[in-house]
mmCIF file with all atom_site columns, C-alpha atoms in Angstrom:
data_model
loop_
_atom_site.group_PDB
_atom_site.id
_atom_site.type_symbol
_atom_site.label_atom_id
_atom_site.label_alt_id
_atom_site.label_comp_id
_atom_site.label_asym_id
_atom_site.label_entity_id
_atom_site.label_seq_id
_atom_site.pdbx_PDB_ins_code
_atom_site.Cartn_x
_atom_site.Cartn_y
_atom_site.Cartn_z
_atom_site.occupancy
_atom_site.B_iso_or_equiv
_atom_site.pdbx_formal_charge
_atom_site.auth_seq_id
_atom_site.auth_comp_id
_atom_site.auth_asym_id
_atom_site.auth_atom_id
_atom_site.pdbx_PDB_model_num
ATOM 1   C CA . UNK A 1 1   ? 0.000  0.000  0.000   1.00 46.00 ? 1   UNK A CA 1
ATOM 2   C CA . UNK A 1 2   ? 2.874  2.340  0.748   1.00 47.00 ? 2   UNK A CA 1
ATOM 3   C CA . UNK A 1 3   ? 4.164  2.014  -2.808  1.00 47.00 ? 3   UNK A CA 1
ATOM 4   C CA . UNK A 1 4   ? 0.732  2.882  -4.224  1.00 44.00 ? 4   UNK A CA 1
ATOM 5   C CA . UNK A 1 5   ? 0.593  6.027  -2.104  1.00 47.00 ? 5   UNK A CA 1
ATOM 6   C CA . UNK A 1 6   ? 4.120  6.980  -3.227  1.00 45.00 ? 6   UNK A CA 1
ATOM 7   C CA . UNK A 1 7   ? 3.223  6.697  -6.909  1.00 46.00 ? 7   UNK A CA 1
ATOM 8   C CA . UNK A 1 8   ? 0.036  8.666  -6.346  1.00 44.00 ? 8   UNK A CA 1
ATOM 9   C CA . UNK A 1 9   ? 1.990  11.401 -4.586  1.00 42.00 ? 9   UNK A CA 1
ATOM 10  C CA . UNK A 1 10  ? 4.594  11.546 -7.356  1.00 49.00 ? 10  UNK A CA 1
ATOM 11  C CA . UNK A 1 11  ? 1.897  11.723 -10.017 1.00 52.00 ? 11  UNK A CA 1
ATOM 12  C CA . UNK A 1 12  ? 0.184  14.507 -8.150  1.00 49.00 ? 12  UNK A CA 1
ATOM 13  C CA . UNK A 1 13  ? 3.401  16.506 -7.905  1.00 46.00 ? 13  UNK A CA 1
ATOM 14  C CA . UNK A 1 14  ? 4.010  16.035 -11.666 1.00 40.00 ? 14  UNK A CA 1
ATOM 15  C CA . UNK A 1 15  ? 0.534  17.316 -12.501 1.00 46.00 ? 15  UNK A CA 1
ATOM 16  C CA . UNK A 1 16  ? 1.009  20.266 -10.138 1.00 40.00 ? 16  UNK A CA 1
ATOM 17  C CA . UNK A 1 17  ? 4.366  21.176 -11.713 1.00 41.00 ? 17  UNK A CA 1
ATOM 18  C CA . UNK A 1 18  ? 2.912  20.894 -15.234 1.00 37.00 ? 18  UNK A CA 1
ATOM 19  C CA . UNK A 1 19  ? -0.046 23.074 -14.306 1.00 42.00 ? 19  UNK A CA 1
ATOM 20  C CA . UNK A 1 20  ? 2.315  25.650 -12.813 1.00 37.00 ? 20  UNK A CA 1
ATOM 21  C CA . UNK A 1 21  ? 4.407  25.760 -15.985 1.00 38.00 ? 21  UNK A CA 1
ATOM 22  C CA . UNK A 1 22  ? 1.316  26.218 -18.144 1.00 43.00 ? 22  UNK A CA 1
ATOM 23  C CA . UNK A 1 23  ? 0.273  29.240 -16.099 1.00 43.00 ? 23  UNK A CA 1
ATOM 24  C CA . UNK A 1 24  ? 3.642  30.982 -16.469 1.00 40.00 ? 24  UNK A CA 1
ATOM 25  C CA . UNK A 1 25  ? 4.021  33.643 -19.178 1.00 41.00 ? 25  UNK A CA 1
ATOM 26  C CA . UNK A 1 26  ? 6.055  32.530 -22.185 1.00 41.00 ? 26  UNK A CA 1
ATOM 27  C CA . UNK A 1 27  ? 8.726  35.071 -21.336 1.00 39.00 ? 27  UNK A CA 1
ATOM 28  C CA . UNK A 1 28  ? 9.421  33.230 -18.095 1.00 37.00 ? 28  UNK A CA 1
ATOM 29  C CA . UNK A 1 29  ? 10.264 30.075 -20.076 1.00 44.00 ? 29  UNK A CA 1
ATOM 30  C CA . UNK A 1 30  ? 12.355 31.829 -22.733 1.00 57.00 ? 30  UNK A CA 1
ATOM 31  C CA . UNK A 1 31  ? 16.121 31.601 -22.885 1.00 68.00 ? 31  UNK A CA 1
ATOM 32  C CA . UNK A 1 32  ? 17.838 34.743 -21.641 1.00 85.00 ? 32  UNK A CA 1
ATOM 33  C CA . UNK A 1 33  ? 19.228 36.321 -24.815 1.00 91.00 ? 33  UNK A CA 1
ATOM 34  C CA . UNK A 1 34  ? 21.535 38.735 -22.998 1.00 92.00 ? 34  UNK A CA 1
ATOM 35  C CA . UNK A 1 35  ? 24.671 36.554 -22.677 1.00 94.00 ? 35  UNK A CA 1
ATOM 36  C CA . UNK A 1 36  ? 24.401 35.369 -26.289 1.00 95.00 ? 36  UNK A CA 1
ATOM 37  C CA . UNK A 1 37  ? 23.942 38.927 -27.570 1.00 95.00 ? 37  UNK A CA 1
ATOM 38  C CA . UNK A 1 38  ? 27.098 39.943 -25.716 1.00 96.00 ? 38  UNK A CA 1
ATOM 39  C CA . UNK A 1 39  ? 29.038 37.044 -27.276 1.00 96.00 ? 39  UNK A CA 1
ATOM 40  C CA . UNK A 1 40  ? 27.853 37.936 -30.794 1.00 96.00 ? 40  UNK A CA 1
ATOM 41  C CA . UNK A 1 41  ? 28.664 41.628 -30.359 1.00 96.00 ? 41  UNK A CA 1
ATOM 42  C CA . UNK A 1 42  ? 32.125 40.764 -29.026 1.00 96.00 ? 42  UNK A CA 1
ATOM 43  C CA . UNK A 1 43  ? 32.706 38.333 -31.920 1.00 95.00 ? 43  UNK A CA 1
ATOM 44  C CA . UNK A 1 44  ? 31.979 41.033 -34.511 1.00 95.00 ? 44  UNK A CA 1
ATOM 45  C CA . UNK A 1 45  ? 33.371 44.066 -32.678 1.00 94.00 ? 45  UNK A CA 1
ATOM 46  C CA . UNK A 1 46  ? 36.629 44.078 -34.656 1.00 93.00 ? 46  UNK A CA 1
ATOM 47  C CA . UNK A 1 47  ? 35.236 42.617 -37.900 1.00 94.00 ? 47  UNK A CA 1
ATOM 48  C CA . UNK A 1 48  ? 35.388 45.243 -40.634 1.00 93.00 ? 48  UNK A CA 1
ATOM 49  C CA . UNK A 1 49  ? 34.529 43.032 -43.602 1.00 95.00 ? 49  UNK A CA 1
ATOM 50  C CA . UNK A 1 50  ? 32.297 40.005 -44.214 1.00 95.00 ? 50  UNK A CA 1
ATOM 51  C CA . UNK A 1 51  ? 32.920 38.021 -47.404 1.00 96.00 ? 51  UNK A CA 1
ATOM 52  C CA . UNK A 1 52  ? 30.875 34.971 -48.432 1.00 97.00 ? 52  UNK A CA 1
ATOM 53  C CA . UNK A 1 53  ? 29.268 32.915 -51.147 1.00 97.00 ? 53  UNK A CA 1
ATOM 54  C CA . UNK A 1 54  ? 25.475 32.868 -50.989 1.00 95.00 ? 54  UNK A CA 1
ATOM 55  C CA . UNK A 1 55  ? 22.355 31.167 -52.302 1.00 96.00 ? 55  UNK A CA 1
ATOM 56  C CA . UNK A 1 56  ? 19.190 33.273 -52.285 1.00 91.00 ? 56  UNK A CA 1
ATOM 57  C CA . UNK A 1 57  ? 15.796 31.556 -52.465 1.00 92.00 ? 57  UNK A CA 1
ATOM 58  C CA . UNK A 1 58  ? 12.630 33.594 -52.980 1.00 85.00 ? 58  UNK A CA 1
ATOM 59  C CA . UNK A 1 59  ? 9.105  32.187 -53.012 1.00 85.00 ? 59  UNK A CA 1
ATOM 60  C CA . UNK A 1 60  ? 6.764  34.615 -54.762 1.00 77.00 ? 60  UNK A CA 1
ATOM 61  C CA . UNK A 1 61  ? 3.048  34.086 -55.271 1.00 76.00 ? 61  UNK A CA 1
ATOM 62  C CA . UNK A 1 62  ? 3.266  36.430 -58.264 1.00 76.00 ? 62  UNK A CA 1
ATOM 63  C CA . UNK A 1 63  ? 6.511  35.386 -59.989 1.00 74.00 ? 63  UNK A CA 1
ATOM 64  C CA . UNK A 1 64  ? 7.033  31.875 -58.639 1.00 80.00 ? 64  UNK A CA 1
ATOM 65  C CA . UNK A 1 65  ? 10.116 30.469 -56.941 1.00 84.00 ? 65  UNK A CA 1
ATOM 66  C CA . UNK A 1 66  ? 13.522 31.888 -57.763 1.00 87.00 ? 66  UNK A CA 1
ATOM 67  C CA . UNK A 1 67  ? 17.060 30.828 -56.842 1.00 91.00 ? 67  UNK A CA 1
ATOM 68  C CA . UNK A 1 68  ? 20.068 33.138 -57.209 1.00 90.00 ? 68  UNK A CA 1
ATOM 69  C CA . UNK A 1 69  ? 23.713 32.376 -56.434 1.00 95.00 ? 69  UNK A CA 1
ATOM 70  C CA . UNK A 1 70  ? 26.679 34.658 -56.061 1.00 95.00 ? 70  UNK A CA 1
ATOM 71  C CA . UNK A 1 71  ? 29.156 36.358 -53.772 1.00 96.00 ? 71  UNK A CA 1
ATOM 72  C CA . UNK A 1 72  ? 28.896 39.222 -51.321 1.00 95.00 ? 72  UNK A CA 1
ATOM 73  C CA . UNK A 1 73  ? 31.324 41.583 -49.625 1.00 95.00 ? 73  UNK A CA 1
ATOM 74  C CA . UNK A 1 74  ? 30.187 43.950 -46.869 1.00 93.00 ? 74  UNK A CA 1
ATOM 75  C CA . UNK A 1 75  ? 32.510 46.555 -45.404 1.00 93.00 ? 75  UNK A CA 1
ATOM 76  C CA . UNK A 1 76  ? 31.946 49.079 -42.656 1.00 89.00 ? 76  UNK A CA 1
ATOM 77  C CA . UNK A 1 77  ? 30.931 51.787 -42.937 1.00 85.00 ? 77  UNK A CA 1
ATOM 78  C CA . UNK A 1 78  ? 28.185 51.443 -45.527 1.00 86.00 ? 78  UNK A CA 1
ATOM 79  C CA . UNK A 1 79  ? 29.977 49.642 -48.346 1.00 92.00 ? 79  UNK A CA 1
ATOM 80  C CA . UNK A 1 80  ? 28.794 46.484 -50.068 1.00 92.00 ? 80  UNK A CA 1
ATOM 81  C CA . UNK A 1 81  ? 28.950 44.469 -53.259 1.00 95.00 ? 81  UNK A CA 1
ATOM 82  C CA . UNK A 1 82  ? 26.549 41.679 -54.292 1.00 94.00 ? 82  UNK A CA 1
ATOM 83  C CA . UNK A 1 83  ? 27.397 39.794 -57.495 1.00 95.00 ? 83  UNK A CA 1
ATOM 84  C CA . UNK A 1 84  ? 24.584 37.601 -58.843 1.00 88.00 ? 84  UNK A CA 1
ATOM 85  C CA . UNK A 1 85  ? 26.126 36.846 -62.217 1.00 80.00 ? 85  UNK A CA 1
ATOM 86  C CA . UNK A 1 86  ? 23.667 38.807 -64.353 1.00 86.00 ? 86  UNK A CA 1
ATOM 87  C CA . UNK A 1 87  ? 23.070 41.482 -61.739 1.00 92.00 ? 87  UNK A CA 1
ATOM 88  C CA . UNK A 1 88  ? 25.155 43.566 -59.346 1.00 94.00 ? 88  UNK A CA 1
ATOM 89  C CA . UNK A 1 89  ? 24.376 45.719 -56.325 1.00 93.00 ? 89  UNK A CA 1
ATOM 90  C CA . UNK A 1 90  ? 27.233 48.030 -55.374 1.00 94.00 ? 90  UNK A CA 1
ATOM 91  C CA . UNK A 1 91  ? 27.302 50.709 -52.656 1.00 93.00 ? 91  UNK A CA 1
ATOM 92  C CA . UNK A 1 92  ? 30.211 52.955 -51.676 1.00 92.00 ? 92  UNK A CA 1
ATOM 93  C CA . UNK A 1 93  ? 28.569 54.780 -48.775 1.00 88.00 ? 93  UNK A CA 1
ATOM 94  C CA . UNK A 1 94  ? 27.246 57.632 -50.909 1.00 91.00 ? 94  UNK A CA 1
ATOM 95  C CA . UNK A 1 95  ? 25.708 55.921 -53.921 1.00 93.00 ? 95  UNK A CA 1
ATOM 96  C CA . UNK A 1 96  ? 23.934 52.627 -54.565 1.00 93.00 ? 96  UNK A CA 1
ATOM 97  C CA . UNK A 1 97  ? 24.062 51.130 -58.075 1.00 95.00 ? 97  UNK A CA 1
ATOM 98  C CA . UNK A 1 98  ? 21.828 48.283 -59.250 1.00 94.00 ? 98  UNK A CA 1
ATOM 99  C CA . UNK A 1 99  ? 23.097 46.962 -62.571 1.00 95.00 ? 99  UNK A CA 1
ATOM 100 C CA . UNK A 1 100 ? 21.176 44.481 -64.702 1.00 93.00 ? 100 UNK A CA 1
ATOM 101 C CA . UNK A 1 101 ? 23.260 43.016 -67.495 1.00 90.00 ? 101 UNK A CA 1
ATOM 102 C CA . UNK A 1 102 ? 20.324 41.849 -69.643 1.00 90.00 ? 102 UNK A CA 1
ATOM 103 C CA . UNK A 1 103 ? 18.666 45.295 -69.634 1.00 91.00 ? 103 UNK A CA 1
ATOM 104 C CA . UNK A 1 104 ? 21.935 47.183 -70.143 1.00 92.00 ? 104 UNK A CA 1
ATOM 105 C CA . UNK A 1 105 ? 20.774 49.589 -67.474 1.00 95.00 ? 105 UNK A CA 1
ATOM 106 C CA . UNK A 1 106 ? 22.048 50.710 -64.096 1.00 95.00 ? 106 UNK A CA 1
ATOM 107 C CA . UNK A 1 107 ? 19.841 52.383 -61.491 1.00 94.00 ? 107 UNK A CA 1
ATOM 108 C CA . UNK A 1 108 ? 21.720 54.943 -59.406 1.00 94.00 ? 108 UNK A CA 1
ATOM 109 C CA . UNK A 1 109 ? 20.483 56.052 -55.969 1.00 91.00 ? 109 UNK A CA 1
ATOM 110 C CA . UNK A 1 110 ? 21.871 58.683 -53.606 1.00 90.00 ? 110 UNK A CA 1
ATOM 111 C CA . UNK A 1 111 ? 22.273 56.940 -50.221 1.00 85.00 ? 111 UNK A CA 1
ATOM 112 C CA . UNK A 1 112 ? 24.202 59.699 -48.437 1.00 80.00 ? 112 UNK A CA 1
ATOM 113 C CA . UNK A 1 113 ? 21.071 60.427 -46.395 1.00 75.00 ? 113 UNK A CA 1
ATOM 114 C CA . UNK A 1 114 ? 19.510 56.962 -46.633 1.00 68.00 ? 114 UNK A CA 1
ATOM 115 C CA . UNK A 1 115 ? 17.836 54.637 -47.146 1.00 57.00 ? 115 UNK A CA 1
ATOM 116 C CA . UNK A 1 116 ? 20.444 51.943 -46.579 1.00 63.00 ? 116 UNK A CA 1
ATOM 117 C CA . UNK A 1 117 ? 20.145 48.454 -48.002 1.00 65.00 ? 117 UNK A CA 1
ATOM 118 C CA . UNK A 1 118 ? 18.242 46.470 -45.316 1.00 65.00 ? 118 UNK A CA 1
ATOM 119 C CA . UNK A 1 119 ? 20.514 43.428 -45.533 1.00 72.00 ? 119 UNK A CA 1
ATOM 120 C CA . UNK A 1 120 ? 23.549 45.621 -44.953 1.00 71.00 ? 120 UNK A CA 1
ATOM 121 C CA . UNK A 1 121 ? 21.755 47.186 -41.986 1.00 74.00 ? 121 UNK A CA 1
ATOM 122 C CA . UNK A 1 122 ? 21.592 43.745 -40.369 1.00 80.00 ? 122 UNK A CA 1
ATOM 123 C CA . UNK A 1 123 ? 24.840 42.092 -41.413 1.00 83.00 ? 123 UNK A CA 1
ATOM 124 C CA . UNK A 1 124 ? 26.857 45.263 -40.943 1.00 83.00 ? 124 UNK A CA 1
ATOM 125 C CA . UNK A 1 125 ? 25.540 45.770 -37.407 1.00 86.00 ? 125 UNK A CA 1
ATOM 126 C CA . UNK A 1 126 ? 26.079 42.448 -35.635 1.00 92.00 ? 126 UNK A CA 1
ATOM 127 C CA . UNK A 1 127 ? 28.373 44.257 -33.199 1.00 92.00 ? 127 UNK A CA 1
ATOM 128 C CA . UNK A 1 128 ? 25.367 46.356 -32.112 1.00 91.00 ? 128 UNK A CA 1
ATOM 129 C CA . UNK A 1 129 ? 22.692 43.667 -32.161 1.00 92.00 ? 129 UNK A CA 1
ATOM 130 C CA . UNK A 1 130 ? 21.056 44.382 -28.801 1.00 93.00 ? 130 UNK A CA 1
ATOM 131 C CA . UNK A 1 131 ? 20.594 48.094 -29.460 1.00 91.00 ? 131 UNK A CA 1
ATOM 132 C CA . UNK A 1 132 ? 18.939 47.589 -32.843 1.00 88.00 ? 132 UNK A CA 1
ATOM 133 C CA . UNK A 1 133 ? 16.808 44.466 -32.315 1.00 90.00 ? 133 UNK A CA 1
ATOM 134 C CA . UNK A 1 134 ? 14.610 42.695 -29.837 1.00 91.00 ? 134 UNK A CA 1
ATOM 135 C CA . UNK A 1 135 ? 16.175 39.241 -29.736 1.00 94.00 ? 135 UNK A CA 1
ATOM 136 C CA . UNK A 1 136 ? 14.506 35.898 -29.010 1.00 94.00 ? 136 UNK A CA 1
ATOM 137 C CA . UNK A 1 137 ? 16.672 32.764 -28.857 1.00 95.00 ? 137 UNK A CA 1
ATOM 138 C CA . UNK A 1 138 ? 14.882 30.013 -30.805 1.00 93.00 ? 138 UNK A CA 1
ATOM 139 C CA . UNK A 1 139 ? 17.688 27.435 -30.673 1.00 92.00 ? 139 UNK A CA 1
ATOM 140 C CA . UNK A 1 140 ? 20.921 27.359 -28.714 1.00 90.00 ? 140 UNK A CA 1
ATOM 141 C CA . UNK A 1 141 ? 23.589 24.667 -28.592 1.00 87.00 ? 141 UNK A CA 1
ATOM 142 C CA . UNK A 1 142 ? 27.139 23.642 -29.410 1.00 86.00 ? 142 UNK A CA 1
ATOM 143 C CA . UNK A 1 143 ? 26.331 23.276 -33.116 1.00 90.00 ? 143 UNK A CA 1
ATOM 144 C CA . UNK A 1 144 ? 24.773 26.706 -33.526 1.00 94.00 ? 144 UNK A CA 1
ATOM 145 C CA . UNK A 1 145 ? 22.151 29.288 -32.718 1.00 96.00 ? 145 UNK A CA 1
ATOM 146 C CA . UNK A 1 146 ? 18.885 30.494 -34.250 1.00 95.00 ? 146 UNK A CA 1
ATOM 147 C CA . UNK A 1 147 ? 17.600 33.953 -33.311 1.00 95.00 ? 147 UNK A CA 1
ATOM 148 C CA . UNK A 1 148 ? 14.414 35.815 -34.136 1.00 93.00 ? 148 UNK A CA 1
ATOM 149 C CA . UNK A 1 149 ? 15.096 39.539 -34.494 1.00 91.00 ? 149 UNK A CA 1
ATOM 150 C CA . UNK A 1 150 ? 12.489 42.292 -34.394 1.00 88.00 ? 150 UNK A CA 1
ATOM 151 C CA . UNK A 1 151 ? 13.778 45.793 -35.290 1.00 85.00 ? 151 UNK A CA 1
ATOM 152 C CA . UNK A 1 152 ? 13.336 48.347 -32.509 1.00 85.00 ? 152 UNK A CA 1
ATOM 153 C CA . UNK A 1 153 ? 12.911 51.186 -34.987 1.00 77.00 ? 153 UNK A CA 1
ATOM 154 C CA . UNK A 1 154 ? 11.439 51.548 -38.457 1.00 73.00 ? 154 UNK A CA 1
ATOM 155 C CA . UNK A 1 155 ? 12.674 48.890 -40.863 1.00 69.00 ? 155 UNK A CA 1
ATOM 156 C CA . UNK A 1 156 ? 11.761 47.332 -44.184 1.00 70.00 ? 156 UNK A CA 1
ATOM 157 C CA . UNK A 1 157 ? 11.567 43.874 -42.600 1.00 73.00 ? 157 UNK A CA 1
ATOM 158 C CA . UNK A 1 158 ? 9.332  43.277 -39.591 1.00 72.00 ? 158 UNK A CA 1
ATOM 159 C CA . UNK A 1 159 ? 11.080 40.110 -38.447 1.00 80.00 ? 159 UNK A CA 1
ATOM 160 C CA . UNK A 1 160 ? 14.323 38.374 -39.306 1.00 89.00 ? 160 UNK A CA 1
ATOM 161 C CA . UNK A 1 161 ? 15.493 34.847 -38.450 1.00 94.00 ? 161 UNK A CA 1
ATOM 162 C CA . UNK A 1 162 ? 19.274 34.691 -38.097 1.00 95.00 ? 162 UNK A CA 1
ATOM 163 C CA . UNK A 1 163 ? 21.251 31.443 -37.935 1.00 97.00 ? 163 UNK A CA 1
ATOM 164 C CA . UNK A 1 164 ? 24.865 31.252 -36.728 1.00 97.00 ? 164 UNK A CA 1
ATOM 165 C CA . UNK A 1 165 ? 27.118 28.242 -36.343 1.00 96.00 ? 165 UNK A CA 1
ATOM 166 C CA . UNK A 1 166 ? 28.779 27.190 -33.088 1.00 95.00 ? 166 UNK A CA 1
ATOM 167 C CA . UNK A 1 167 ? 31.551 29.738 -33.644 1.00 95.00 ? 167 UNK A CA 1
ATOM 168 C CA . UNK A 1 168 ? 28.980 32.509 -34.220 1.00 96.00 ? 168 UNK A CA 1
ATOM 169 C CA . UNK A 1 169 ? 29.761 32.698 -37.926 1.00 96.00 ? 169 UNK A CA 1
ATOM 170 C CA . UNK A 1 170 ? 26.894 33.632 -40.233 1.00 95.00 ? 170 UNK A CA 1
ATOM 171 C CA . UNK A 1 171 ? 24.990 30.704 -41.799 1.00 96.00 ? 171 UNK A CA 1
ATOM 172 C CA . UNK A 1 172 ? 21.523 31.851 -42.832 1.00 96.00 ? 172 UNK A CA 1
ATOM 173 C CA . UNK A 1 173 ? 19.157 34.828 -42.855 1.00 94.00 ? 173 UNK A CA 1
ATOM 174 C CA . UNK A 1 174 ? 15.424 34.410 -43.503 1.00 93.00 ? 174 UNK A CA 1
ATOM 175 C CA . UNK A 1 175 ? 13.074 37.379 -43.941 1.00 87.00 ? 175 UNK A CA 1
ATOM 176 C CA . UNK A 1 176 ? 9.761  38.306 -45.501 1.00 77.00 ? 176 UNK A CA 1
ATOM 177 C CA . UNK A 1 177 ? 10.139 41.092 -48.042 1.00 68.00 ? 177 UNK A CA 1
ATOM 178 C CA . UNK A 1 178 ? 7.747  44.087 -48.288 1.00 67.00 ? 178 UNK A CA 1
ATOM 179 C CA . UNK A 1 179 ? 5.624  42.196 -50.853 1.00 71.00 ? 179 UNK A CA 1
ATOM 180 C CA . UNK A 1 180 ? 5.062  39.375 -48.361 1.00 74.00 ? 180 UNK A CA 1
ATOM 181 C CA . UNK A 1 181 ? 7.395  36.902 -50.071 1.00 78.00 ? 181 UNK A CA 1
ATOM 182 C CA . UNK A 1 182 ? 9.753  34.774 -47.955 1.00 86.00 ? 182 UNK A CA 1
ATOM 183 C CA . UNK A 1 183 ? 13.423 35.247 -48.810 1.00 88.00 ? 183 UNK A CA 1
ATOM 184 C CA . UNK A 1 184 ? 16.178 32.971 -47.509 1.00 93.00 ? 184 UNK A CA 1
ATOM 185 C CA . UNK A 1 185 ? 19.897 33.627 -47.841 1.00 93.00 ? 185 UNK A CA 1
ATOM 186 C CA . UNK A 1 186 ? 22.287 30.764 -47.065 1.00 96.00 ? 186 UNK A CA 1
ATOM 187 C CA . UNK A 1 187 ? 25.974 31.607 -46.700 1.00 97.00 ? 187 UNK A CA 1
ATOM 188 C CA . UNK A 1 188 ? 29.106 29.509 -47.195 1.00 97.00 ? 188 UNK A CA 1
ATOM 189 C CA . UNK A 1 189 ? 32.874 30.114 -47.276 1.00 97.00 ? 189 UNK A CA 1
ATOM 190 C CA . UNK A 1 190 ? 32.331 32.984 -44.854 1.00 96.00 ? 190 UNK A CA 1
ATOM 191 C CA . UNK A 1 191 ? 35.408 35.082 -44.117 1.00 96.00 ? 191 UNK A CA 1
ATOM 192 C CA . UNK A 1 192 ? 35.564 37.675 -41.354 1.00 95.00 ? 192 UNK A CA 1
ATOM 193 C CA . UNK A 1 193 ? 38.244 40.231 -42.146 1.00 94.00 ? 193 UNK A CA 1
ATOM 194 C CA . UNK A 1 194 ? 39.389 43.599 -40.877 1.00 93.00 ? 194 UNK A CA 1
ATOM 195 C CA . UNK A 1 195 ? 39.769 45.362 -44.242 1.00 93.00 ? 195 UNK A CA 1
ATOM 196 C CA . UNK A 1 196 ? 39.185 45.044 -47.993 1.00 91.00 ? 196 UNK A CA 1
ATOM 197 C CA . UNK A 1 197 ? 40.041 46.945 -51.173 1.00 91.00 ? 197 UNK A CA 1
ATOM 198 C CA . UNK A 1 198 ? 37.677 49.913 -51.592 1.00 93.00 ? 198 UNK A CA 1
ATOM 199 C CA . UNK A 1 199 ? 37.864 49.934 -55.395 1.00 94.00 ? 199 UNK A CA 1
ATOM 200 C CA . UNK A 1 200 ? 35.322 47.099 -55.622 1.00 94.00 ? 200 UNK A CA 1
ATOM 201 C CA . UNK A 1 201 ? 32.666 49.350 -54.057 1.00 95.00 ? 201 UNK A CA 1
ATOM 202 C CA . UNK A 1 202 ? 32.758 51.934 -56.868 1.00 94.00 ? 202 UNK A CA 1
ATOM 203 C CA . UNK A 1 203 ? 30.724 51.063 -59.947 1.00 93.00 ? 203 UNK A CA 1
ATOM 204 C CA . UNK A 1 204 ? 31.792 52.130 -63.431 1.00 91.00 ? 204 UNK A CA 1
ATOM 205 C CA . UNK A 1 205 ? 29.102 51.531 -66.050 1.00 90.00 ? 205 UNK A CA 1
ATOM 206 C CA . UNK A 1 206 ? 30.308 49.507 -69.051 1.00 90.00 ? 206 UNK A CA 1
ATOM 207 C CA . UNK A 1 207 ? 30.152 51.144 -72.456 1.00 91.00 ? 207 UNK A CA 1
ATOM 208 C CA . UNK A 1 208 ? 26.631 51.169 -73.882 1.00 92.00 ? 208 UNK A CA 1
ATOM 209 C CA . UNK A 1 209 ? 24.928 50.870 -70.480 1.00 94.00 ? 209 UNK A CA 1
ATOM 210 C CA . UNK A 1 210 ? 22.258 53.464 -69.691 1.00 94.00 ? 210 UNK A CA 1
ATOM 211 C CA . UNK A 1 211 ? 22.392 55.121 -66.261 1.00 93.00 ? 211 UNK A CA 1
ATOM 212 C CA . UNK A 1 212 ? 19.004 55.973 -64.735 1.00 93.00 ? 212 UNK A CA 1
ATOM 213 C CA . UNK A 1 213 ? 18.604 58.145 -61.645 1.00 89.00 ? 213 UNK A CA 1
ATOM 214 C CA . UNK A 1 214 ? 15.061 57.548 -60.322 1.00 82.00 ? 214 UNK A CA 1
ATOM 215 C CA . UNK A 1 215 ? 15.242 60.564 -57.982 1.00 73.00 ? 215 UNK A CA 1
ATOM 216 C CA . UNK A 1 216 ? 15.648 62.911 -60.936 1.00 69.00 ? 216 UNK A CA 1
ATOM 217 C CA . UNK A 1 217 ? 12.578 61.327 -62.533 1.00 60.00 ? 217 UNK A CA 1
ATOM 218 C CA . UNK A 1 218 ? 10.408 61.900 -59.470 1.00 56.00 ? 218 UNK A CA 1
ATOM 219 C CA . UNK A 1 219 ? 10.518 58.333 -58.141 1.00 49.00 ? 219 UNK A CA 1
#
């Protein structure tokens, strides 16, 4: 009889503990993001350049699925270069160029007063993660981390999912673009450097390419 009472008592305690957990707010069960944020910011505090290969997957209800591959270089402050093969995005801190080979056109935007490319805003600011984003730790372990980021200020993306490996090196970024389409960027061969040649961030239009400045056209 004593054993029956012991099992009954243990079962009762289990049900009590489960009921208590269910009544707690979700925030009480969440992983404290503070220590991880500090580790990420320290990891990227002296990183001036991120270089990587990438695969971009976009699922659009209007245009269908699309996969793009290429390379990217981001340099602080406000410099970047994305090479897609038939398309390039280049920014030198003052001007953003979007060049489409097939159209023989380059769009030129003045970025001296903004806006800044949203992906640069994230990847170029990992040393300041806690100040710019509300951070929720989705997964945490020796093999890597998954974070949900919500911008604290105005931003083009409402929520971003960031994946880092066990050494806090960039692996994946998933967002929903302004048109509601999910976009996923997977990175490989990631290099964290202190400096890079600035010449690659200045775009010179090839001969026969038309330069269009949307601001001068009222756009």
